[in-house]
Short mmCIF file of the N, C-alpha and C atoms (twelve columns), coordinates in Angstrom:
data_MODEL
# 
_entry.id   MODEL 
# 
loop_
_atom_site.group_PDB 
_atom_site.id 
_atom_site.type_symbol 
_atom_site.label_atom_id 
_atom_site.label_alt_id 
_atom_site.label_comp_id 
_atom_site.label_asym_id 
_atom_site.label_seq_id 
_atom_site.Cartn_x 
_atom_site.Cartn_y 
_atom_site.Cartn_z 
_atom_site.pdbx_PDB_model_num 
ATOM 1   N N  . UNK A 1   11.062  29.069  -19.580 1 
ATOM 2   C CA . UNK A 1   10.947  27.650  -19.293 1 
ATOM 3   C C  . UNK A 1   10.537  27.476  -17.833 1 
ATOM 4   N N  . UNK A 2   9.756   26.693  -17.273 1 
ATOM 5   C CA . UNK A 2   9.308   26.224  -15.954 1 
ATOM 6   C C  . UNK A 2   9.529   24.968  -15.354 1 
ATOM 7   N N  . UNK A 3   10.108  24.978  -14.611 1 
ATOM 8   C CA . UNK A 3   10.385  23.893  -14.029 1 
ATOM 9   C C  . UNK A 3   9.153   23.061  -13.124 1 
ATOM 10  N N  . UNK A 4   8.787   21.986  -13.014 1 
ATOM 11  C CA . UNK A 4   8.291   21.324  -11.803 1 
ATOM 12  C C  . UNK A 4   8.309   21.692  -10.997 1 
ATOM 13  N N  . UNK A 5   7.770   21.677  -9.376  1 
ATOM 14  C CA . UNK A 5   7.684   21.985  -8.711  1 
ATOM 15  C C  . UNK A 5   8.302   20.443  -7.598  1 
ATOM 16  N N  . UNK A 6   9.525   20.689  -6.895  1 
ATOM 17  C CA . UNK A 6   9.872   19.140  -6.454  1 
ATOM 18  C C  . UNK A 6   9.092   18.313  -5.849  1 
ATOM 19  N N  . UNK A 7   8.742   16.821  -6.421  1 
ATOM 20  C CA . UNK A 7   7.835   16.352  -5.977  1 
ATOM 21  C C  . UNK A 7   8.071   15.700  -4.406  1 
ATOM 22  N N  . UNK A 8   8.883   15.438  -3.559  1 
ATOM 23  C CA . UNK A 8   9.237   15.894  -2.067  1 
ATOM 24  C C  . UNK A 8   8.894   16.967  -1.487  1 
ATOM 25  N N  . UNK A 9   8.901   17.940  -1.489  1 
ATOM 26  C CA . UNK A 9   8.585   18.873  -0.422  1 
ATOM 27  C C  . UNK A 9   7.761   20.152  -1.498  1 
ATOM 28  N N  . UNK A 10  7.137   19.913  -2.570  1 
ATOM 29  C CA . UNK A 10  6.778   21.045  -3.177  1 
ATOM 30  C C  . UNK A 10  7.768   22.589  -3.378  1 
ATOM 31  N N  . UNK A 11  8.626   22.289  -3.019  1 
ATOM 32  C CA . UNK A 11  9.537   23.935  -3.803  1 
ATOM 33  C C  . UNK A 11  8.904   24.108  -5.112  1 
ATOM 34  N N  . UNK A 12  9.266   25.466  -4.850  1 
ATOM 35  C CA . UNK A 12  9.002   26.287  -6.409  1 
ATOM 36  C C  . UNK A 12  10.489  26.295  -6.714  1 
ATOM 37  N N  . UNK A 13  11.480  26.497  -5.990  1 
ATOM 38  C CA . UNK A 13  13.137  26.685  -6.416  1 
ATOM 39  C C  . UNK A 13  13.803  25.603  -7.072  1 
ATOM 40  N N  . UNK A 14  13.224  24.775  -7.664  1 
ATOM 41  C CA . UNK A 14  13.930  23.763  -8.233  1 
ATOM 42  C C  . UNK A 14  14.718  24.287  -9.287  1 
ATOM 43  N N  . UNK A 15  16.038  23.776  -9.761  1 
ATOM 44  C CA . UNK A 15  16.872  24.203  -10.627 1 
ATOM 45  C C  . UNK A 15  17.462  22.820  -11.648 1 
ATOM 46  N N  . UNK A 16  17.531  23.059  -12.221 1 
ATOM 47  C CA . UNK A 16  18.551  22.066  -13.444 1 
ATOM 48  C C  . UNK A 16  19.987  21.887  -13.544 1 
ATOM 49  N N  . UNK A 17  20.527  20.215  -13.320 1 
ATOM 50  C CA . UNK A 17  21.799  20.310  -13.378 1 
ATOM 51  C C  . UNK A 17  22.000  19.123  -14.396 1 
ATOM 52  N N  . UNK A 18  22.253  19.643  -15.505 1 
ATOM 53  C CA . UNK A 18  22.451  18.444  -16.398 1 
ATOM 54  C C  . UNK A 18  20.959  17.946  -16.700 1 
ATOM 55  N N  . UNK A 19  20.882  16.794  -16.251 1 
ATOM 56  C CA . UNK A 19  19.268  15.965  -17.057 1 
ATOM 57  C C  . UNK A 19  18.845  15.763  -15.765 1 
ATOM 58  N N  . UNK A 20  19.306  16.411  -14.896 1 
ATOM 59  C CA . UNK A 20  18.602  16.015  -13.541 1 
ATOM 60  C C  . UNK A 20  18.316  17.249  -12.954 1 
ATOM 61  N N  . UNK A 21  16.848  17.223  -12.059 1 
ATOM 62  C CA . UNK A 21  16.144  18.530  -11.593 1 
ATOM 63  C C  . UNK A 21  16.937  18.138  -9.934  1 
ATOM 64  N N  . UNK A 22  17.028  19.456  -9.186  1 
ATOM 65  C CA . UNK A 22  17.687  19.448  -7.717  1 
ATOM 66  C C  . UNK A 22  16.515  20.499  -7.124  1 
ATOM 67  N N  . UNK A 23  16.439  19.866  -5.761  1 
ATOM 68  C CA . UNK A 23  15.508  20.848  -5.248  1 
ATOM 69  C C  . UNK A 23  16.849  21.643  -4.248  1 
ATOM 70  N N  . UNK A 24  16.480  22.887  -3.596  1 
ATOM 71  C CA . UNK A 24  17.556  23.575  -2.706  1 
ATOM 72  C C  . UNK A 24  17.286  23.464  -1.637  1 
ATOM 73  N N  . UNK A 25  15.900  22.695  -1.086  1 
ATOM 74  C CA . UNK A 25  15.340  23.017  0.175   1 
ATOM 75  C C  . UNK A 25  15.036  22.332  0.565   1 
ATOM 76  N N  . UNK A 26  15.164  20.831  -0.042  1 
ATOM 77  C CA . UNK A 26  15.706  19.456  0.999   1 
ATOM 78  C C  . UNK A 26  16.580  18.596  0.066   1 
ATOM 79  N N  . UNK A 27  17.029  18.963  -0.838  1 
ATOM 80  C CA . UNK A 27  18.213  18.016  -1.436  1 
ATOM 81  C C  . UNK A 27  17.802  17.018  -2.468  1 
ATOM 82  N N  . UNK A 28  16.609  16.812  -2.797  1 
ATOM 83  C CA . UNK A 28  15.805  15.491  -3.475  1 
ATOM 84  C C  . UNK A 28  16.700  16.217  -4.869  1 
ATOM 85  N N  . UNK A 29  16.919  14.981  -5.396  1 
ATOM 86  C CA . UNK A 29  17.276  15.006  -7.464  1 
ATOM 87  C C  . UNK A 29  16.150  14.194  -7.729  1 
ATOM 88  N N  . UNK A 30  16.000  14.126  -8.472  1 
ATOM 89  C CA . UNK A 30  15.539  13.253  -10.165 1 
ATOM 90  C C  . UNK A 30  15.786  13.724  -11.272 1 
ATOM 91  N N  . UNK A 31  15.584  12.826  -12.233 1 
ATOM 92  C CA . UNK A 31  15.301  12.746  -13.577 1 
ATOM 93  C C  . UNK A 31  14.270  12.988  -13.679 1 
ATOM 94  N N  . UNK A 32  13.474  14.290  -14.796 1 
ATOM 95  C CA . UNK A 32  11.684  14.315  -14.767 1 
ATOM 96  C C  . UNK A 32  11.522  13.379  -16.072 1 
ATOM 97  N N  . UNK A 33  12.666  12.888  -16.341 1 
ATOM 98  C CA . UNK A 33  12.569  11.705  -17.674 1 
ATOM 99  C C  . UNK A 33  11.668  10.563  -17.161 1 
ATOM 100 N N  . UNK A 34  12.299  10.271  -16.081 1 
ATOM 101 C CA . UNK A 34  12.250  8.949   -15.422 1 
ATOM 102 C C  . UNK A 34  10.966  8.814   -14.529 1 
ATOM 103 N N  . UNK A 35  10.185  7.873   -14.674 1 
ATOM 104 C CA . UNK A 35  9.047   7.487   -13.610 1 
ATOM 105 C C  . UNK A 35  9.570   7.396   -12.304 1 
ATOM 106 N N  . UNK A 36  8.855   8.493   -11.720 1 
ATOM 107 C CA . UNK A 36  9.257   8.110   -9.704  1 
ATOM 108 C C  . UNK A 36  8.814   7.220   -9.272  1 
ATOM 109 N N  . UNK A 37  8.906   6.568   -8.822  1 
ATOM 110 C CA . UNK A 37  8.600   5.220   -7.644  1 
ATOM 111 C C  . UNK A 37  8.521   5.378   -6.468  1 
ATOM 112 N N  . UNK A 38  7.122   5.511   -5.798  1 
ATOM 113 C CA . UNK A 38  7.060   6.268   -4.076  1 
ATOM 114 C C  . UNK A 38  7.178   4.621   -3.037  1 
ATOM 115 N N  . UNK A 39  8.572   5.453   -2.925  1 
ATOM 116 C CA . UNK A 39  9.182   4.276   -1.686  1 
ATOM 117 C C  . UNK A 39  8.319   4.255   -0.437  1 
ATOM 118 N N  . UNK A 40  7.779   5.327   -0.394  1 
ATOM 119 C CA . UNK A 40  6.745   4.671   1.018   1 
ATOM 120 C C  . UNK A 40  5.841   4.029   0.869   1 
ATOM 121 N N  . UNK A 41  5.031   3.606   -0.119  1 
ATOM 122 C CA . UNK A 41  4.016   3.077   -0.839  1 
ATOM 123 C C  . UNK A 41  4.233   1.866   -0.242  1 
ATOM 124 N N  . UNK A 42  3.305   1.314   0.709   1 
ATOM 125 C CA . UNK A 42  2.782   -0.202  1.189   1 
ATOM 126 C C  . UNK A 42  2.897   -1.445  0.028   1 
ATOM 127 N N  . UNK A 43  3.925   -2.486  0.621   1 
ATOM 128 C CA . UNK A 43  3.454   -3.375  -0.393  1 
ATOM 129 C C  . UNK A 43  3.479   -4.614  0.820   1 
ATOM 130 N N  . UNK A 44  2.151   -5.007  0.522   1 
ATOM 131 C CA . UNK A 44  1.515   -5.675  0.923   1 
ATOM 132 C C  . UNK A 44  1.314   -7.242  0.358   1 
ATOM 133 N N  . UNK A 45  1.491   -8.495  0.939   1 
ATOM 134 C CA . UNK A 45  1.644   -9.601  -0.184  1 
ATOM 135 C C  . UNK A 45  0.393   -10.509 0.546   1 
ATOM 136 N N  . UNK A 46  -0.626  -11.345 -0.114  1 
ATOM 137 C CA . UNK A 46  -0.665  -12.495 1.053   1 
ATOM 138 C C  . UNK A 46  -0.229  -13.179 0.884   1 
ATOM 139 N N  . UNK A 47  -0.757  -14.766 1.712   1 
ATOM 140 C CA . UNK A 47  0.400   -15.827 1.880   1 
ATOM 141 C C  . UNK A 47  1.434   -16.462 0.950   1 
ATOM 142 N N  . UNK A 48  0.129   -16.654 -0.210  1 
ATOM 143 C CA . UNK A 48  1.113   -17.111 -1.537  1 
ATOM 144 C C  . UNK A 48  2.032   -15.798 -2.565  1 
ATOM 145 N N  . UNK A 49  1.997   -15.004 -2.307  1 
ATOM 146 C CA . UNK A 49  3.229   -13.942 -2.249  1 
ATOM 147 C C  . UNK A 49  2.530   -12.619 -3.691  1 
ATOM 148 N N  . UNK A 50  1.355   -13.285 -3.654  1 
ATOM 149 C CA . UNK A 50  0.462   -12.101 -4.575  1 
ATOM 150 C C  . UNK A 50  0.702   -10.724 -4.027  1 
ATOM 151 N N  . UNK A 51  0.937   -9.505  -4.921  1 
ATOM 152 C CA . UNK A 51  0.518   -8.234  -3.819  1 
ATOM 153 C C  . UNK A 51  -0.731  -8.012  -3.923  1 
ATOM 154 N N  . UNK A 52  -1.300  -7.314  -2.884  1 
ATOM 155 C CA . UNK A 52  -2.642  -7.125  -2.329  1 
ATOM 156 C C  . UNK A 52  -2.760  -5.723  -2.783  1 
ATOM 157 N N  . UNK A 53  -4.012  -5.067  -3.335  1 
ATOM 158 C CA . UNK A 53  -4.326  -3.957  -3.635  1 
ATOM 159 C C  . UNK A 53  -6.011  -3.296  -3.088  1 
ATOM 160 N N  . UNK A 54  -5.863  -2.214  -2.888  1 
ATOM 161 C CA . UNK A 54  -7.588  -1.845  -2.093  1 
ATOM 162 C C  . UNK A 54  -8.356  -2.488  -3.433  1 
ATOM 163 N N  . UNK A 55  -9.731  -3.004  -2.793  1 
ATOM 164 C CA . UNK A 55  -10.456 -3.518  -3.570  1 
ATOM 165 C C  . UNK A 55  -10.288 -4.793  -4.565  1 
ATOM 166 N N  . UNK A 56  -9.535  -5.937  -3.798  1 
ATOM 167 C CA . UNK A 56  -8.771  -6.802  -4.163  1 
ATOM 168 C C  . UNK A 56  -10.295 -8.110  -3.090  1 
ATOM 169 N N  . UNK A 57  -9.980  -9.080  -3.979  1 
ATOM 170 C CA . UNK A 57  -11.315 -9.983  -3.380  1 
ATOM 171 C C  . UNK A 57  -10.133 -10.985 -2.656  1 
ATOM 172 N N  . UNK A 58  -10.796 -11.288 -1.299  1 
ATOM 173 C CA . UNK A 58  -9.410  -12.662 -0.545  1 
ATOM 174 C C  . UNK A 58  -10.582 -13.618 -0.404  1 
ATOM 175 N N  . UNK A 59  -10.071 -14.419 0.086   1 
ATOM 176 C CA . UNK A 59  -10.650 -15.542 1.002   1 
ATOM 177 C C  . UNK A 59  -9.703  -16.452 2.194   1 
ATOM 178 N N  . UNK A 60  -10.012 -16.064 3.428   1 
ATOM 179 C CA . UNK A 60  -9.314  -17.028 4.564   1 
ATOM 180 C C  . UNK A 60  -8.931  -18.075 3.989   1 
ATOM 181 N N  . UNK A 61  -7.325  -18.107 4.542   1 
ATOM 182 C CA . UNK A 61  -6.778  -19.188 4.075   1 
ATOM 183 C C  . UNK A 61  -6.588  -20.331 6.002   1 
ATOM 184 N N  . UNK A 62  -7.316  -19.813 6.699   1 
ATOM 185 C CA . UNK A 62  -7.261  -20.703 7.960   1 
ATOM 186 C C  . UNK A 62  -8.523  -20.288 9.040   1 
ATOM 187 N N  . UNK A 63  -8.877  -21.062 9.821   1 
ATOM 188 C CA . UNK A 63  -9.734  -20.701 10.539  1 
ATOM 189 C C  . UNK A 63  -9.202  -19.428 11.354  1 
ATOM 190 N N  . UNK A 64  -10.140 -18.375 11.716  1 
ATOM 191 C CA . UNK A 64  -9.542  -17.097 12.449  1 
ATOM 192 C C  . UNK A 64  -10.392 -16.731 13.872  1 
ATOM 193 N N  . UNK A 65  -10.048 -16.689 15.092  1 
ATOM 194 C CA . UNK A 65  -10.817 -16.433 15.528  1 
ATOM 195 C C  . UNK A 65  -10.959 -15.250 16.429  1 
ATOM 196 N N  . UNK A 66  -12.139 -14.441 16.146  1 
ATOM 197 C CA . UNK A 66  -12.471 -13.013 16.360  1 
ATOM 198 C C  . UNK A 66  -12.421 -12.912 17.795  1 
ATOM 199 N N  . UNK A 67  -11.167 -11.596 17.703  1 
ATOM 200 C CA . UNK A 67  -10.755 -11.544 19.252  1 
ATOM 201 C C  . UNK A 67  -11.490 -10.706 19.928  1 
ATOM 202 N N  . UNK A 68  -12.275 -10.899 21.282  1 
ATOM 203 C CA . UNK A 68  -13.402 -10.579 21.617  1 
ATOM 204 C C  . UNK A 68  -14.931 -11.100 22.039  1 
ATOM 205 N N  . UNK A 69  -14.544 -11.780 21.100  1 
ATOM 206 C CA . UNK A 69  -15.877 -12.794 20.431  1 
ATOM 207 C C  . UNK A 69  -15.820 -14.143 20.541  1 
ATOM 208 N N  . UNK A 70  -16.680 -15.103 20.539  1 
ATOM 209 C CA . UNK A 70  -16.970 -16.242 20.439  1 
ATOM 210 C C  . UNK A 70  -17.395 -16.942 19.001  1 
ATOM 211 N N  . UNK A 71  -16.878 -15.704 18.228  1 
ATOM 212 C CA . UNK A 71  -17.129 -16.108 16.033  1 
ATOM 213 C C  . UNK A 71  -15.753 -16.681 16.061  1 
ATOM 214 N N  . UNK A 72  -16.227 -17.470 14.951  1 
ATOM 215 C CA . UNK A 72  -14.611 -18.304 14.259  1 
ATOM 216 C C  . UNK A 72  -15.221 -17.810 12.780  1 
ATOM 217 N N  . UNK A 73  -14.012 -17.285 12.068  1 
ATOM 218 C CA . UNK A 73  -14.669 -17.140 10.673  1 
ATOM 219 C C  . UNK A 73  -13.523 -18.381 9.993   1 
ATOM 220 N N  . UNK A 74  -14.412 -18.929 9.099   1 
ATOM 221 C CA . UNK A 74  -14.163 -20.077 8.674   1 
ATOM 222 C C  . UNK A 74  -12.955 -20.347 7.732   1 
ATOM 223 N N  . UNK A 75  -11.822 -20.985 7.505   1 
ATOM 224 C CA . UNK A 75  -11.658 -20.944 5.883   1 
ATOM 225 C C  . UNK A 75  -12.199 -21.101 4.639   1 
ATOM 226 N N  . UNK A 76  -12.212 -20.497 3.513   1 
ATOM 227 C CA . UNK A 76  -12.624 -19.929 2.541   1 
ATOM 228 C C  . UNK A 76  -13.621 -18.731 2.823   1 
ATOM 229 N N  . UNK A 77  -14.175 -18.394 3.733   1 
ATOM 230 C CA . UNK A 77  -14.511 -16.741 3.954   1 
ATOM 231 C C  . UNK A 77  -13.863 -15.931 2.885   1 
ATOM 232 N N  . UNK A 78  -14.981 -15.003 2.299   1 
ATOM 233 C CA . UNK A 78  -15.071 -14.315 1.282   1 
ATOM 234 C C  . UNK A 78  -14.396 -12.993 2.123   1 
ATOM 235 N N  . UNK A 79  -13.458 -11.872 1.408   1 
ATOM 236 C CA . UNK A 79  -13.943 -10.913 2.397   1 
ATOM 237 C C  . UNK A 79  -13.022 -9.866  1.042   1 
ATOM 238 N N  . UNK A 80  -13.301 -8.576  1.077   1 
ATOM 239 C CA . UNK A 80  -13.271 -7.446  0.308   1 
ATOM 240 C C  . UNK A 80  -12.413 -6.707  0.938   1 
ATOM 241 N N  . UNK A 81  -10.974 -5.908  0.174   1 
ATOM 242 C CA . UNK A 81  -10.153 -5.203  0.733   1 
ATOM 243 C C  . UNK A 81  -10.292 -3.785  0.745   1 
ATOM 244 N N  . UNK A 82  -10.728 -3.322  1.520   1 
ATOM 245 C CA . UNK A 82  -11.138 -1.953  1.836   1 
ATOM 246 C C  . UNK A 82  -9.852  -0.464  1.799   1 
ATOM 247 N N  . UNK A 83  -9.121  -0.727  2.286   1 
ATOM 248 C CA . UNK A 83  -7.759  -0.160  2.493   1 
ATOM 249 C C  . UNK A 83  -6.558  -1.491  3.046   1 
ATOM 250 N N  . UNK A 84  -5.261  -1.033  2.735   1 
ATOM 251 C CA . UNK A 84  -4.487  -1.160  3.334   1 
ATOM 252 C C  . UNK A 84  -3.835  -0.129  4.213   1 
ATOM 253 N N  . UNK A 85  -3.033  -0.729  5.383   1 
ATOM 254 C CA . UNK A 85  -2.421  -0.254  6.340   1 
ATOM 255 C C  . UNK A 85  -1.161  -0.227  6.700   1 
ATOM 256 N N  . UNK A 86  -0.623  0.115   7.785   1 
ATOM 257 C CA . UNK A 86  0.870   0.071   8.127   1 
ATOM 258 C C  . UNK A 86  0.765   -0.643  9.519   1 
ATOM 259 N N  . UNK A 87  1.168   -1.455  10.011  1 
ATOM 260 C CA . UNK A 87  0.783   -2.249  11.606  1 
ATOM 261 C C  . UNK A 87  0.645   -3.996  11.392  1 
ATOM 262 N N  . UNK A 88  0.722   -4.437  12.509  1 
ATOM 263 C CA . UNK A 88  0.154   -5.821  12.768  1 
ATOM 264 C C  . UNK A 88  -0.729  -6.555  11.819  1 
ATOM 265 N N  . UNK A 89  -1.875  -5.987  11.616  1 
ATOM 266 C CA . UNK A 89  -2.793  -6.278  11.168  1 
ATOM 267 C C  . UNK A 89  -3.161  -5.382  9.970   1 
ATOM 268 N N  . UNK A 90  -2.838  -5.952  9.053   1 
ATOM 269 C CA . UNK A 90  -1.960  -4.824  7.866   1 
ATOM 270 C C  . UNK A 90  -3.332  -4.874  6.574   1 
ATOM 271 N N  . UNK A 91  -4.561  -5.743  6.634   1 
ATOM 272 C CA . UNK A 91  -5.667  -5.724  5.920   1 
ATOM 273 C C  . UNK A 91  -6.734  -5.011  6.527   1 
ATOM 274 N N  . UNK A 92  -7.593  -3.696  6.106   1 
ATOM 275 C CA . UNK A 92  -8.884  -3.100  6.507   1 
ATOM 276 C C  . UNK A 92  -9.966  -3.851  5.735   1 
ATOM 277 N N  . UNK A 93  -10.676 -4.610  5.971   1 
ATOM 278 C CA . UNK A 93  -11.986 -5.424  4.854   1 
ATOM 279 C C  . UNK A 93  -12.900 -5.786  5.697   1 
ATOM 280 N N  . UNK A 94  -13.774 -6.075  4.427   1 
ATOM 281 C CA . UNK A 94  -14.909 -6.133  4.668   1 
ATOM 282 C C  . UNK A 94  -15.142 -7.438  4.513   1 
ATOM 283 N N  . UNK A 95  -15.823 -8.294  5.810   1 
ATOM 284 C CA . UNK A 95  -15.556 -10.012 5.566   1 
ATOM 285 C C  . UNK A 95  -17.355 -10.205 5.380   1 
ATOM 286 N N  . UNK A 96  -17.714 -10.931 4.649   1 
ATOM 287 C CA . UNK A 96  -18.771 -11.249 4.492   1 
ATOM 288 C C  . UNK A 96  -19.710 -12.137 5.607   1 
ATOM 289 N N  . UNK A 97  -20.240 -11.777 6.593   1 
ATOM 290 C CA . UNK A 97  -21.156 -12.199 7.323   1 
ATOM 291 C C  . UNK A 97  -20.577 -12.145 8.663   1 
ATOM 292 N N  . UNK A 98  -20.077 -11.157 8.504   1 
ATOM 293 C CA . UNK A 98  -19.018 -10.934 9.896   1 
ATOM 294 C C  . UNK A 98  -18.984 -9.402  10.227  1 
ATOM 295 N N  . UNK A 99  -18.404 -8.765  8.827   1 
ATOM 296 C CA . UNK A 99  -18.739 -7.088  8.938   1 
ATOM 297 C C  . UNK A 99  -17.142 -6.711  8.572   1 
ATOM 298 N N  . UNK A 100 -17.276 -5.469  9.273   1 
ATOM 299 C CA . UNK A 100 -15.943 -4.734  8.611   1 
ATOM 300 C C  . UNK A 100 -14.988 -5.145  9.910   1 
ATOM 301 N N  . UNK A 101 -13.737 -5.769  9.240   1 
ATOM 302 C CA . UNK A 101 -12.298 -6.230  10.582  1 
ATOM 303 C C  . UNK A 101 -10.721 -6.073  9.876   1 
ATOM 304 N N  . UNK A 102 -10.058 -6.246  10.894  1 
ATOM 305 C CA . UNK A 102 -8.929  -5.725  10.105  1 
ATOM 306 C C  . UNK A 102 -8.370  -7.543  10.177  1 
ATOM 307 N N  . UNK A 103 -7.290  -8.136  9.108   1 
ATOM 308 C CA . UNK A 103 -6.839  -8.752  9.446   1 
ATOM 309 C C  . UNK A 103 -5.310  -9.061  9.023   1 
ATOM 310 N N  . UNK A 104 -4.745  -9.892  9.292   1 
ATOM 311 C CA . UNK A 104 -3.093  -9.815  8.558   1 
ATOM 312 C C  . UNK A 104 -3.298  -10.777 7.337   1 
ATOM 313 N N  . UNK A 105 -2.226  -10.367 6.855   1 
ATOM 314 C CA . UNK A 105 -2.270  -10.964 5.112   1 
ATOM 315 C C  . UNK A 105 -1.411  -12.080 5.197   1 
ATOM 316 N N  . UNK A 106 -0.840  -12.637 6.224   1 
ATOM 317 C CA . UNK A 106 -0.116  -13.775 6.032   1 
ATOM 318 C C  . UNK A 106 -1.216  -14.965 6.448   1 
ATOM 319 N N  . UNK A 107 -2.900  -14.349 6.247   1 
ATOM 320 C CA . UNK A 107 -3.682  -15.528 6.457   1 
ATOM 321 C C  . UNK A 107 -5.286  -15.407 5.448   1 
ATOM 322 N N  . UNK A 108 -4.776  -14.486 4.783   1 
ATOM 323 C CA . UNK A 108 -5.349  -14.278 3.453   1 
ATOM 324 C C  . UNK A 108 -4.712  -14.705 2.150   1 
ATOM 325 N N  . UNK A 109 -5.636  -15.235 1.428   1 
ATOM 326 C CA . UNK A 109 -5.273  -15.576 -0.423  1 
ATOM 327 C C  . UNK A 109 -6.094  -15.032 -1.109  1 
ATOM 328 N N  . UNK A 110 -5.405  -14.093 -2.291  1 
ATOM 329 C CA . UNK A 110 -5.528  -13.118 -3.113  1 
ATOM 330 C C  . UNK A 110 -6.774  -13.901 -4.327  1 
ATOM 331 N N  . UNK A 111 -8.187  -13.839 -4.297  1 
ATOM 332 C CA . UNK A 111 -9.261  -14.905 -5.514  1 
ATOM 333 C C  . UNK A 111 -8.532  -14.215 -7.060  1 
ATOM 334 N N  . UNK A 112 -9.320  -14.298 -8.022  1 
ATOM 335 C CA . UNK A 112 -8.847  -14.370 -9.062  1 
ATOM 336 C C  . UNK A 112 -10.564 -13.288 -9.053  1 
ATOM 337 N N  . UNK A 113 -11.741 -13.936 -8.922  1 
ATOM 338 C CA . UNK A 113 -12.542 -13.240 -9.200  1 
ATOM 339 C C  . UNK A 113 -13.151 -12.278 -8.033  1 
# 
């Protein structure tokens, strides 16, 4: 019989105690019954409390203005979610007629299409 390999730190030493797998070489259990859920996994919402996913379509929900610059990108600006992040400015996208910027999601709304 073969066990998994722990999905925390990759051991090969994982052992069986009951219905639950133990790793020896940082302590992680589970159930391999049970779906893991990766707690570090970004969740990201915008304003109206949608979660945000890469490749998710927004549109400005307020005028923004590009720091640096003398652009205001408008509300309703289209813009394409490229990645998410960990920081301030927690959206990587692509805004339509503006280019690629990062922005925060408490000033983005999640389109439908």
């Amino acid at each position: 019989m073969s066990l998994p390999n722990c999905p925390k730190c990759n051991s090969e030493y994982v052992y069986e105690d009951q219905a639950m797998l133990i790793c020896p070489e940082c302590a992680h259990e589970w159930n391999p019954n049970e779906v893991e859920v990766d707690e570090d996994a970004l969740v990201i919402k915008d304003m109206s409390g949608k979660l945000l996913q890469e490749g998710d379509k927004v549109t400005l929900a307020k005028d923004l203005k590009v720091k640096g610059s003398s652009q205001v990108l408008k509300i309703g600006t289209k813009a394409t979610i490229k990645r998410l992040v960990d920081g301030d400015h927690d959206i990587d996208c692509k805004v339509d007629g503006a280019g690629d910027m990062m922005l925060k999601s408490q000033f983005v709304k999640k389109t439908s299409a």
